[in-house]
CSV table of C-alpha atoms and ligand atoms in Angstrom, one decimal:
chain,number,residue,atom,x,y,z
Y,1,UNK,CA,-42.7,39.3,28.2
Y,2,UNK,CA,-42.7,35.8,26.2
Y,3,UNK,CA,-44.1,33.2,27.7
Y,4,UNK,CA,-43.9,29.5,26.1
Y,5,UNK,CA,-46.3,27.0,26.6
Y,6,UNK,CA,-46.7,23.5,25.5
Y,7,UNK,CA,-49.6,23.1,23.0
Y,8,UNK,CA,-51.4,20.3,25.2
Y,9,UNK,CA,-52.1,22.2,28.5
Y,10,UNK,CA,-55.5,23.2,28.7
Y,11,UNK,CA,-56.0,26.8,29.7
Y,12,UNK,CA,-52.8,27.8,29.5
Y,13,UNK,CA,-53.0,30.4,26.3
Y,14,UNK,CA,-55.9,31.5,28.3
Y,15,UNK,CA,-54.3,31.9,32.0
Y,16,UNK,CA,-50.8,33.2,30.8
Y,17,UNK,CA,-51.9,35.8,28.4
Y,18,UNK,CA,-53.2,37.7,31.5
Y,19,UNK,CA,-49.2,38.2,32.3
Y,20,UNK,CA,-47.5,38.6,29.3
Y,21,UNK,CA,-47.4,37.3,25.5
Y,22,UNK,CA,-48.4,33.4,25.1
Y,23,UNK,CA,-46.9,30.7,22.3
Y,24,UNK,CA,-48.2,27.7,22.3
Y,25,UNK,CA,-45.7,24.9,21.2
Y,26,UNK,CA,-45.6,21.3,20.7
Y,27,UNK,CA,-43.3,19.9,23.7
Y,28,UNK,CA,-41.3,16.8,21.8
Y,29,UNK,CA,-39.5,18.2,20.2
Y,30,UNK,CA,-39.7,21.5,21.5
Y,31,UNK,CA,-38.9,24.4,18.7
Y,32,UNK,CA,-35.1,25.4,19.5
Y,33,UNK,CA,-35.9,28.7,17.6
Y,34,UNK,CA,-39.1,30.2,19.8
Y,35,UNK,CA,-36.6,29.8,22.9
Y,36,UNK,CA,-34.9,32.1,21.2
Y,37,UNK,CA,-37.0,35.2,22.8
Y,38,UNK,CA,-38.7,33.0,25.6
Y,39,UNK,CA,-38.4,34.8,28.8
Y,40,UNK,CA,-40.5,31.5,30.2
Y,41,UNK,CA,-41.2,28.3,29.7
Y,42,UNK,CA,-43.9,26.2,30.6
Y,43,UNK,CA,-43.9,22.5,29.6
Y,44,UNK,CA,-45.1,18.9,30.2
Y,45,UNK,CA,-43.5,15.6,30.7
Y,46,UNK,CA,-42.5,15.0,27.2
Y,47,UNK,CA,-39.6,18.0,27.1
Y,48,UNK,CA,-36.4,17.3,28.4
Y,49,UNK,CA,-35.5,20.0,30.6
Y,50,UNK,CA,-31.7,21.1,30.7
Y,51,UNK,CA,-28.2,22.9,30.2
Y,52,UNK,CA,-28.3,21.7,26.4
Y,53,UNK,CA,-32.2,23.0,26.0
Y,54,UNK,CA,-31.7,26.5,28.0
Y,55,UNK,CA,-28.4,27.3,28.3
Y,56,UNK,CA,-27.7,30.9,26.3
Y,57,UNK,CA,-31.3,31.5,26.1
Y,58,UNK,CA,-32.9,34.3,28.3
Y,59,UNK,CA,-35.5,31.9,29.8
Y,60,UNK,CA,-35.9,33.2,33.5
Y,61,UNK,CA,-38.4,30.9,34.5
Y,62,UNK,CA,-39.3,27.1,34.2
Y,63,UNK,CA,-42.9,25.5,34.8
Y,64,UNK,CA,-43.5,21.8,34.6
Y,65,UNK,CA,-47.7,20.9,34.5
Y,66,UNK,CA,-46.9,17.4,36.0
Y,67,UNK,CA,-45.6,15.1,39.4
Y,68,UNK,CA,-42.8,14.0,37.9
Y,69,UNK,CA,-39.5,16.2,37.2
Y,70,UNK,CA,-36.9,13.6,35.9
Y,71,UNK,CA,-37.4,15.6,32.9
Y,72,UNK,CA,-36.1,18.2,34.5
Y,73,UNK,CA,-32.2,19.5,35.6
Y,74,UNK,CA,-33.4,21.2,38.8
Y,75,UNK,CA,-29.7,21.2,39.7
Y,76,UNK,CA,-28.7,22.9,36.5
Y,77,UNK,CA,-31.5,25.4,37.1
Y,78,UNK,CA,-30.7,26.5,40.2
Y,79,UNK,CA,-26.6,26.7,38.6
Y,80,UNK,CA,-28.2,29.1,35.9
Y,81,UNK,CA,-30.2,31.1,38.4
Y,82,UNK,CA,-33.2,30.1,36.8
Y,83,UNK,CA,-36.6,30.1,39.1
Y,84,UNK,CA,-38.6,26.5,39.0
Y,85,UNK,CA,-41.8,24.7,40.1
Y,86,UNK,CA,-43.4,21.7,39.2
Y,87,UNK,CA,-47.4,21.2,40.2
Y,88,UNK,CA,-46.8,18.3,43.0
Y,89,UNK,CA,-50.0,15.7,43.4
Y,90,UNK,CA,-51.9,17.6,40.2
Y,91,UNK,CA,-53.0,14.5,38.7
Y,92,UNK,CA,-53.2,12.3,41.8
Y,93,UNK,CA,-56.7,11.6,41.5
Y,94,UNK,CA,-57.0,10.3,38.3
Y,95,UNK,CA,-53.8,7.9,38.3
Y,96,UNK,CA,-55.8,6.9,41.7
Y,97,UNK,CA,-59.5,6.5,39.3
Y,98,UNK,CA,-57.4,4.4,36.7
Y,99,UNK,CA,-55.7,2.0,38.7
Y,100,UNK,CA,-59.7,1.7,40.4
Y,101,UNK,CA,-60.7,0.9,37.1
Y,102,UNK,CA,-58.1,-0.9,36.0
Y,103,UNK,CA,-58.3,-4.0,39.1
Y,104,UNK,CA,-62.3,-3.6,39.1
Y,105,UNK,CA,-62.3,-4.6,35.4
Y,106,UNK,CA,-59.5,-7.6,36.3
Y,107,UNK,CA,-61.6,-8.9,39.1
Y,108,UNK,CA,-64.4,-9.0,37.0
Y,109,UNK,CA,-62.7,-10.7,34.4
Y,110,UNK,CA,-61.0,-13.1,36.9
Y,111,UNK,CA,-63.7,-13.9,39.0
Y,112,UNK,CA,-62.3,-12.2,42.0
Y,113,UNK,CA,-63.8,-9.7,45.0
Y,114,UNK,CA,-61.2,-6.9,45.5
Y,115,UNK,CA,-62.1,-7.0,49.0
Y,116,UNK,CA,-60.4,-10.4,49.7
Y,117,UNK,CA,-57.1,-9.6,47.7
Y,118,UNK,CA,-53.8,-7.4,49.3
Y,119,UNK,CA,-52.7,-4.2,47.3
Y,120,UNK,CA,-48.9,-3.8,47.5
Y,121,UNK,CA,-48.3,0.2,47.3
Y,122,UNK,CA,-44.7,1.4,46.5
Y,123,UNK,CA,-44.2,4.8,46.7
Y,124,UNK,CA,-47.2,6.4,49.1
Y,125,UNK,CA,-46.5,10.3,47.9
Y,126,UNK,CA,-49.7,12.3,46.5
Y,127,UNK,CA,-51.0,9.0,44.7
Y,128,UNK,CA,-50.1,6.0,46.6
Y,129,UNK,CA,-51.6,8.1,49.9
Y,130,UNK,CA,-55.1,8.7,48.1
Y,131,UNK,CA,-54.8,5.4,46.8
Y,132,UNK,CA,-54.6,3.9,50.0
Y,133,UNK,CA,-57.4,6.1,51.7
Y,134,UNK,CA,-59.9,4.8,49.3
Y,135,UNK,CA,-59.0,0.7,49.0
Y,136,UNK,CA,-59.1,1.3,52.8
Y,137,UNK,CA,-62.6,2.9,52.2
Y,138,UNK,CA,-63.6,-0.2,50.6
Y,139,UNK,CA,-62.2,-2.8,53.0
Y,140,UNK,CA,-59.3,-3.7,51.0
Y,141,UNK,CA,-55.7,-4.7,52.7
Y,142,UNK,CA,-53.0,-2.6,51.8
Y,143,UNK,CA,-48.9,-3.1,52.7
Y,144,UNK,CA,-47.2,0.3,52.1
Y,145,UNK,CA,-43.8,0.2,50.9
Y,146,UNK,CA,-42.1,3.8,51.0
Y,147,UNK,CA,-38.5,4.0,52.3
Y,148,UNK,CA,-38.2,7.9,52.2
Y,149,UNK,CA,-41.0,8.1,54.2
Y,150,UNK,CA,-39.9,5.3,56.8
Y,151,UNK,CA,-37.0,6.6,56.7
Y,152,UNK,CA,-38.2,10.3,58.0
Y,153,UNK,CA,-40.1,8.9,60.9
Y,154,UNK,CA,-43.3,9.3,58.7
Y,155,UNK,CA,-46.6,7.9,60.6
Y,156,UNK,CA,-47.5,5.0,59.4
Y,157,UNK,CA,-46.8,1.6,59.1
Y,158,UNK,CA,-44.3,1.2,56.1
Y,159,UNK,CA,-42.5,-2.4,54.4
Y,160,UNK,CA,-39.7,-3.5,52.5
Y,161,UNK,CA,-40.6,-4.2,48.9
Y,162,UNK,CA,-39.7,-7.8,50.0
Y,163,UNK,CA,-42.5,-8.2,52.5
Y,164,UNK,CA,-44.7,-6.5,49.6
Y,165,UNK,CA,-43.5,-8.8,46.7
Y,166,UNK,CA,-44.0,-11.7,48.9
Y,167,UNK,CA,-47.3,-10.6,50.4
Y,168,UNK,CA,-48.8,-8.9,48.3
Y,169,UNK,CA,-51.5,-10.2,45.8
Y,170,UNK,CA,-51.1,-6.9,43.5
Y,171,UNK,CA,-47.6,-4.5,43.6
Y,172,UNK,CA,-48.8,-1.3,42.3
Y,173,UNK,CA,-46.1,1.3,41.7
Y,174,UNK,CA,-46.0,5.2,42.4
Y,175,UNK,CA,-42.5,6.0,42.9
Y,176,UNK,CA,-41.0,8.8,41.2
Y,177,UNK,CA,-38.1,7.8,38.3
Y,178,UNK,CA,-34.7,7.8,40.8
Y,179,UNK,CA,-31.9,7.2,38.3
Y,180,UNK,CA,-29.3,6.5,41.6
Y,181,UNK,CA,-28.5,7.2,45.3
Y,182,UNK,CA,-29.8,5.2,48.0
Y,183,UNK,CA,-33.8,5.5,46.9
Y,184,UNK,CA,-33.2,4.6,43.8
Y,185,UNK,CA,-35.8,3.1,41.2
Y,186,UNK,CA,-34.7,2.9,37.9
Y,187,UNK,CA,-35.5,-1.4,37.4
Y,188,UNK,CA,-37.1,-1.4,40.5
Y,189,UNK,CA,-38.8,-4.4,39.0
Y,190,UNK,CA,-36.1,-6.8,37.3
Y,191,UNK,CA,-35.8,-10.1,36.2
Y,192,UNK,CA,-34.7,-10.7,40.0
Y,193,UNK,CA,-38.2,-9.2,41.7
Y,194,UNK,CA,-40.4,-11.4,39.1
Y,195,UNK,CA,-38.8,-14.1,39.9
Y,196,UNK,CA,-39.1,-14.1,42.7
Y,197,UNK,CA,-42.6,-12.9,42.8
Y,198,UNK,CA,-45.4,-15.5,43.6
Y,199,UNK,CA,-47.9,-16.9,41.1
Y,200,UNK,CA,-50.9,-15.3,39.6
Y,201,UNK,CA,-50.1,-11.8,40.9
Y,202,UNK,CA,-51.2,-8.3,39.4
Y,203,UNK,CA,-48.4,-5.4,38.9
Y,204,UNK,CA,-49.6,-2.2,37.8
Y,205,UNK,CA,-46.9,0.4,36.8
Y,206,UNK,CA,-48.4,3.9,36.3
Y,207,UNK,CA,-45.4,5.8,37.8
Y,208,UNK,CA,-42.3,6.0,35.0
Y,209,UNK,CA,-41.4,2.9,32.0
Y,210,UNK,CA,-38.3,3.0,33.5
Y,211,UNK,CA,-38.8,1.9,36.8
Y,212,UNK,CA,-39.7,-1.5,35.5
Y,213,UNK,CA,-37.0,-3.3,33.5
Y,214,UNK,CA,-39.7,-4.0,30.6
Y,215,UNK,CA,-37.3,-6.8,28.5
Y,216,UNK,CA,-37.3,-8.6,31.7
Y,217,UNK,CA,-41.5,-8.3,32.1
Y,218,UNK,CA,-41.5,-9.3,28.8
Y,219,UNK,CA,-39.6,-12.5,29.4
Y,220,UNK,CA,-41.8,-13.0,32.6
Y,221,UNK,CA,-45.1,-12.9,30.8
Y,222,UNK,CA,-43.6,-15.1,28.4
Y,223,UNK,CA,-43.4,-17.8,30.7
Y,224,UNK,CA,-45.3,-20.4,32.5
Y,225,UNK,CA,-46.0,-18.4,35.7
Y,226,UNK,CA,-49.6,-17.0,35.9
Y,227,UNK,CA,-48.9,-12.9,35.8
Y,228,UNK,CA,-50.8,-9.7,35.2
Y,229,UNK,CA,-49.6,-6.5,34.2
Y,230,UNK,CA,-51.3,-3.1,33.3
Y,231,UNK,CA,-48.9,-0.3,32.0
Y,232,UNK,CA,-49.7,3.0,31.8
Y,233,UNK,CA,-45.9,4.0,31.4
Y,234,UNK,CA,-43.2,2.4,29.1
Y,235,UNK,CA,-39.3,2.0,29.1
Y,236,UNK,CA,-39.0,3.8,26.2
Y,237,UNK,CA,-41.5,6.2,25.1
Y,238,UNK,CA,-42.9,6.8,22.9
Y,239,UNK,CA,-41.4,3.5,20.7
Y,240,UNK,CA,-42.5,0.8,23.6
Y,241,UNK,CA,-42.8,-2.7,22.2
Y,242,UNK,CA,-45.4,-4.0,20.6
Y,243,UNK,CA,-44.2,-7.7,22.1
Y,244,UNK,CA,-45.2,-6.3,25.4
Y,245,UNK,CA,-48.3,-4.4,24.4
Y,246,UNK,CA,-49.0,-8.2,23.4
Y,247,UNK,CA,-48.8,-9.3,26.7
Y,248,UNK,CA,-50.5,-6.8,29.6
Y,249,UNK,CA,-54.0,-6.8,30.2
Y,250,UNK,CA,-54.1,-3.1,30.1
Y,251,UNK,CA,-52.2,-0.8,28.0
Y,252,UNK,CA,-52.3,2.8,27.7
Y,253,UNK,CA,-50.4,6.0,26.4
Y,254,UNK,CA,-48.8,7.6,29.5
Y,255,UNK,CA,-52.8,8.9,30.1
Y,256,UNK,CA,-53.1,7.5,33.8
Y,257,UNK,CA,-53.0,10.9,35.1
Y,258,UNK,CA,-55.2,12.8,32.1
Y,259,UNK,CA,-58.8,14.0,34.3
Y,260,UNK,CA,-59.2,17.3,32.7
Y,261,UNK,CA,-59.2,18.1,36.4
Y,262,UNK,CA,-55.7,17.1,36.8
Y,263,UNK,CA,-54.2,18.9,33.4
Y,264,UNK,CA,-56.1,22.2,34.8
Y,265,UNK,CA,-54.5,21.4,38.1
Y,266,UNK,CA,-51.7,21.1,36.1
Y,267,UNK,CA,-51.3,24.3,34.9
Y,268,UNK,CA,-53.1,26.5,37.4
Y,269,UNK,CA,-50.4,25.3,39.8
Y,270,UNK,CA,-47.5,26.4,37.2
Y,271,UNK,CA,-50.1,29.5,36.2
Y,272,UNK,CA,-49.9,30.7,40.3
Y,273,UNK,CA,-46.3,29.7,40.8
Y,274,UNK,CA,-45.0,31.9,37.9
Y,275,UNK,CA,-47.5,34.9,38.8
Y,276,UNK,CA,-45.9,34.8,42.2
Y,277,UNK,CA,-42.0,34.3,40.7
Y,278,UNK,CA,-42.9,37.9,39.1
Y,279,UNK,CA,-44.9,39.9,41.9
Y,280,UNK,CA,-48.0,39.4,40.4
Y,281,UNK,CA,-49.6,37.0,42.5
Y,282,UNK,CA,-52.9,35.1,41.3
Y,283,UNK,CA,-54.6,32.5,42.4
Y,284,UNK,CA,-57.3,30.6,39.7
Y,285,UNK,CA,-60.5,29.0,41.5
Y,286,UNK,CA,-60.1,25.8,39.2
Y,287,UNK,CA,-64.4,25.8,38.9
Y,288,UNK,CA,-64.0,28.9,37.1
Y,289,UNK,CA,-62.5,27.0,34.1
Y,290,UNK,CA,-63.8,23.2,34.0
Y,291,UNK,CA,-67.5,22.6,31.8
Y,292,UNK,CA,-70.1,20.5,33.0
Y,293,UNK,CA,-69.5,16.9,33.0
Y,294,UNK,CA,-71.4,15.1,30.9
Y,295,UNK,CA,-72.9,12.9,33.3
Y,296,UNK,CA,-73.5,15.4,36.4
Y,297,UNK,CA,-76.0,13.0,38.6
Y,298,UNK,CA,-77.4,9.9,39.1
Y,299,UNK,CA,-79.3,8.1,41.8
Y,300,UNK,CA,-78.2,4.5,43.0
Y,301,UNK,CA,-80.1,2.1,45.0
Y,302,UNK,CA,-79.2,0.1,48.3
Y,303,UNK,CA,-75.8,-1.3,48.8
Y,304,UNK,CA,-73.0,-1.1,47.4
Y,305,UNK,CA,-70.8,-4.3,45.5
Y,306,UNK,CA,-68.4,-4.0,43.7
Y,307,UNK,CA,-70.0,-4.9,40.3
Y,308,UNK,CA,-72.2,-2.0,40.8
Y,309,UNK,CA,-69.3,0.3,42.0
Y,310,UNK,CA,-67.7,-1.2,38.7
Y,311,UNK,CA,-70.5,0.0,36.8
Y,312,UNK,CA,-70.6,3.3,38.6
Y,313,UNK,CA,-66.9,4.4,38.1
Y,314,UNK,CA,-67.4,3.8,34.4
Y,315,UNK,CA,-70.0,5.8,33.6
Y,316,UNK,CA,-67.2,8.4,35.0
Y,317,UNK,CA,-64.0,6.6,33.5
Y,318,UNK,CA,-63.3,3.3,31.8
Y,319,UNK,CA,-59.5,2.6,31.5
Y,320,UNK,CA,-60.5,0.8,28.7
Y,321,UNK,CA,-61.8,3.5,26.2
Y,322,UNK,CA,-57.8,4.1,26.4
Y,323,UNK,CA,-56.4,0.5,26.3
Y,324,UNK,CA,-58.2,-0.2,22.6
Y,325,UNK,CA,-56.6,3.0,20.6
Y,326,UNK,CA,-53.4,2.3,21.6
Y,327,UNK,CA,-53.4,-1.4,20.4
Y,328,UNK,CA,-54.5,0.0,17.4
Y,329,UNK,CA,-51.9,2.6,16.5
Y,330,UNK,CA,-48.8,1.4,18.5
Y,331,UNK,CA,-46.0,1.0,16.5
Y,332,UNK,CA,-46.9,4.0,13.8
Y,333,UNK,CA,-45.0,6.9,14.1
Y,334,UNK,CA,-46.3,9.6,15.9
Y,335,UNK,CA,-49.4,8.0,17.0
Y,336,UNK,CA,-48.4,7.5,20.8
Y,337,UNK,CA,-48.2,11.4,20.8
Y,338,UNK,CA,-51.4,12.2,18.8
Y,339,UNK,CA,-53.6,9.5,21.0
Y,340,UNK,CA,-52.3,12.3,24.3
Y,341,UNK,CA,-52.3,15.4,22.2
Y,342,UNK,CA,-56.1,14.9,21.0
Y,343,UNK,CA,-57.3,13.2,24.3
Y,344,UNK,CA,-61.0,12.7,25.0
Y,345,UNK,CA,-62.8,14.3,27.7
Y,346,UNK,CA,-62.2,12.7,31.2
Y,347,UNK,CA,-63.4,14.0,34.6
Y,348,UNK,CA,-62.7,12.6,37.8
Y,349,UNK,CA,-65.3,11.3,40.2
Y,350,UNK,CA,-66.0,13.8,42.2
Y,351,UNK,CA,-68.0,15.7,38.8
Y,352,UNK,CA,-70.5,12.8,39.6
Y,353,UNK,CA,-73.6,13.7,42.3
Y,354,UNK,CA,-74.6,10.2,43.3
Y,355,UNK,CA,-77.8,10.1,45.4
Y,356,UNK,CA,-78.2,7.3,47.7
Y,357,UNK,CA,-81.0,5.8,49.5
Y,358,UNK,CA,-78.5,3.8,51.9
Y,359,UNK,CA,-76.7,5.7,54.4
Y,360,UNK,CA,-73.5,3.2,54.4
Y,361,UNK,CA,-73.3,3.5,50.6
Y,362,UNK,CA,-73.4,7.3,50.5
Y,363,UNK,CA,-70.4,7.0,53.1
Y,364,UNK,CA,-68.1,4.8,51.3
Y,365,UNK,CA,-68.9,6.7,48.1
Y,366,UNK,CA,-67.7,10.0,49.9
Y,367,UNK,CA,-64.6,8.3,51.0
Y,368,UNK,CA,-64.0,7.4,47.4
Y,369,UNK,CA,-64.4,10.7,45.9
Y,370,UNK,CA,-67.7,10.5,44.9
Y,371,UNK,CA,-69.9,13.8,45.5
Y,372,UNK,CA,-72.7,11.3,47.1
Y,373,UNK,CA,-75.7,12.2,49.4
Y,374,UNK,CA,-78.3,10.1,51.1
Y,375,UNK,CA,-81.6,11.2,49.8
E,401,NAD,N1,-48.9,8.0,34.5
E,401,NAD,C1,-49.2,9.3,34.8
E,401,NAD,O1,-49.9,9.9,34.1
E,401,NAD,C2,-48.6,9.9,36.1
E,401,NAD,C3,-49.3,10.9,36.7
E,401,NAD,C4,-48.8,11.4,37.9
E,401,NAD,C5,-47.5,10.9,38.4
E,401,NAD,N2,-46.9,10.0,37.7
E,401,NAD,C6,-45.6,9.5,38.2
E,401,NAD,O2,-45.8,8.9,39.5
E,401,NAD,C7,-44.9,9.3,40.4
E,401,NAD,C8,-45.5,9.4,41.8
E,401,NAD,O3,-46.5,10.5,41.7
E,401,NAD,P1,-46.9,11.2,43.1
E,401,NAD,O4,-47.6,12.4,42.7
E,401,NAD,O5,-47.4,10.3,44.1
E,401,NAD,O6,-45.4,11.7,43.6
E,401,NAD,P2,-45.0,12.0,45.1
E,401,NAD,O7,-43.6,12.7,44.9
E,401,NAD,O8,-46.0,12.7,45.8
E,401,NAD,O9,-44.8,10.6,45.8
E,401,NAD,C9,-43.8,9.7,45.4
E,401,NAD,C10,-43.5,8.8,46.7
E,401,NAD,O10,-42.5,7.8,46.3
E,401,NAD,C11,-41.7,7.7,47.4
E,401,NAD,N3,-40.4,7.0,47.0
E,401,NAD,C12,-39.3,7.6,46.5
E,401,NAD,N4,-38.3,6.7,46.3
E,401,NAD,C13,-38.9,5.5,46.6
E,401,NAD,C14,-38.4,4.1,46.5
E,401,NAD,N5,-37.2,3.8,46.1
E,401,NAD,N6,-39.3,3.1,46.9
E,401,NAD,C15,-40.6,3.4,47.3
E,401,NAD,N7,-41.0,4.7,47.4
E,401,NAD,C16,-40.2,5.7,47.0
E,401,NAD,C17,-41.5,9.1,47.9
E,401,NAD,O11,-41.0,9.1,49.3
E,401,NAD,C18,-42.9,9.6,47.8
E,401,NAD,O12,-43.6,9.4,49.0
E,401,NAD,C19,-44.4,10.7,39.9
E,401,NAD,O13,-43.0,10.9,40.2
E,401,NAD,C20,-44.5,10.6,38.4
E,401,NAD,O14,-43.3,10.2,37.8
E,401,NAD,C21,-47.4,9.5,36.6
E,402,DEZ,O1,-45.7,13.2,36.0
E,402,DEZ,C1,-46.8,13.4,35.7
E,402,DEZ,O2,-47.5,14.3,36.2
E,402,DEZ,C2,-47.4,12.7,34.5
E,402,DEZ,O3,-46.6,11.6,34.1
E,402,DEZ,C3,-47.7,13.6,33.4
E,402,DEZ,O4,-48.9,14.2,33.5
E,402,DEZ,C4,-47.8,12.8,32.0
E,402,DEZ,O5,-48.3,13.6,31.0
E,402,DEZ,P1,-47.4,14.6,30.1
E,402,DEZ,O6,-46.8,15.6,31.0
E,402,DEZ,O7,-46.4,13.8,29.5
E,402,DEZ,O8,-48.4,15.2,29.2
């Protein structure tokens, strides 16, 4: 049995080989001629999953290591008999640990307290949810904005993106890409939402380019009114533009969700899924395949601000060790893709022990993910 792989999932030549033969591929754009013999396929965000890739090829099997599948013709799949999973909530913690970073570095820039400001969160699947639990941890507001969810009677106290836009002092966005029907989100934000969207407000967009109508952010943070924006994702990628990258405050390459944690969650999900598609069930312990981290404990004293959580949080992750490389490349060919491809080492907080001598600190650091105990 063939089994493809894209070249940037870690651990996959190593977990797939145990059920058949492994090729390791780039994913964009994929090679047409090693589909050829593929009797699976295991891919990332970057491959465009469909009748026009597949169809005539004996491919049995599809895997995507990622949250989102607007990449991916489930329908057609299912048409062509061929079996499917994605690897739901993978990388929700570390989209959660850059957004974290990414308002802790704004408020210290701008002079504010995160505590006394309102996070807007549309979409509360995997991400949003966590994201919520841990501003909660930390005292913050939050105004949760998920139709689906209100819609299904979900617990929970859920608000029109109107209340939100109105409300809110920061609109983060964790909605998958809905091209149409009545949850739809492709320019979710348009030139209509800014304007209509109060002064000197924060909008994060770590979810798809698409759902935000970038010509018409552009044009907003060309104008008088006092914005912020951080953008992990761009409408298009790789060839976003460099006008925007201008503008936000933070800019990265579609790495949000890139904790080596979440990539191995990634593809042990897909690696399980596809041992159970063909009887040979597995499960993968994901401590059996992550290293040390490089920083495995430290010891904090007394209470907790935020400038210290600020400086905790970055010995883990600093949003902008990936802000800086992009300003420098965007715009040269192939660079968007090389900056993911040969991404640095990132863990998630939980690789941190953090010992406390204050029992409240160790508590809210637990609720944040941290692996904290009181000394
Ligand atoms: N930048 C990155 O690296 C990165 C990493 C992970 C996920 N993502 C993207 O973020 C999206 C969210 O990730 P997730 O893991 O939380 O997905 P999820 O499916 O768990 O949650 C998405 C939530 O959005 C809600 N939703 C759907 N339509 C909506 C609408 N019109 N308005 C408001 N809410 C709506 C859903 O009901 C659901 O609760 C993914 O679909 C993916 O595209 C990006
Ligand atoms: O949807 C997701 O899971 C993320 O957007 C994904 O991880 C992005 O990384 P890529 O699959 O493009 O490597």
């Amino acid at each position: 049995m063939k089994i493809l792989v894209d070249e940037n999932m870690p651990y996959a030549v190593e977990l797939f080989s145990r059920l058949g033969n492994v090729q390791a591929v780039p994913g964009r754009p994929i090679p047409q001629d090693a589909l050829n013999d593929a009797d699976a396929l295991m891919v990332r965000s970057v491959t465009k999953v469909n009748e026009s890739l597949l169809a005539g090829k004996p491919v049995k099997f599809v895997g995507t290591a990622t949250a989102g599948t607007d990449h991916v013709d489930d329908a057609w799949l299912a048409s062509a008999g061929i079996g499917f999973s994605a690897a739901p909530g993978c990388n929700a913690i570390a989209v959660v640990e850059y957004v974290f970073s990414s308002l802790l570095i704004l408020a210290q820039r701008d002079g504010f307290q995160l505590r006394d400001k309102t996070v807007g969160i549309i979409g509360v699947g995997n991400v949003g949810s966590r994201l919520n639990a841990r501003l909660e941890a930390l005292g913050v507001r939050t105004l949760l904005c998920d139709p689906p969810r209100a819609d299904r009677g979900d617990a929970g106290e859920f608000w029109p993106l109107d209340k939100l836009v109105a409300e809110a002092d920061i609109l983060t966005f964790h909605t998958p890409l809905n091209m149409s029907g009545p949850y739809a989100t492709h320019h979710l934000v348009d030139a209509d939402l800014l304007a209509r969207l109060p002064a000197d407000r924060i909008l994060i967009n770590a979810c798809r380019g698409e759902v935000v109508d970038n010509a018409a952010l552009l044009d907003a943070l060309s104008g008088n009114k006092k914005l912020t924006a951080v953008l992990d994702v761009w409408e298009p990628e790789p060839d976003l533009s460099l006008a925007l990258l201008e503008k936000v405050a933070i800019g990265t390459a579609h790495i949000a969700g890139y904790s080596l944690e979440g990539k191995a969650r990634g593809t042990t999900q897909v690696f399980e899924a596809f041992s159970q598609f063909i009887g040979q069930p597995q499960t993968v312990p994901l401590d059996s395949l992550l290293p040390a981290p490089e920083f495995a404990e430290v010891t904090l004293s007394g209470a907790l601000s935020e400038a210290k959580l600020l400086r905790l949080i970055h010995l883990v992750y600093d949003v902008r060790r990936d802000d800086r490389p992009l300003r420098r490349v965007a715009g040269k060919p192939g660079e968007f893709d090389k900056l993911r491809k040969f991404y640095e080492e990132r863990r998630e907080w939980s690789s941190l022990r953090v010992i406390c001598d204050d029992a409240t600190t160790a508590d809210v650091l637990k609720k944040l993910g941290f692996n904290s105990q009181l000394k």
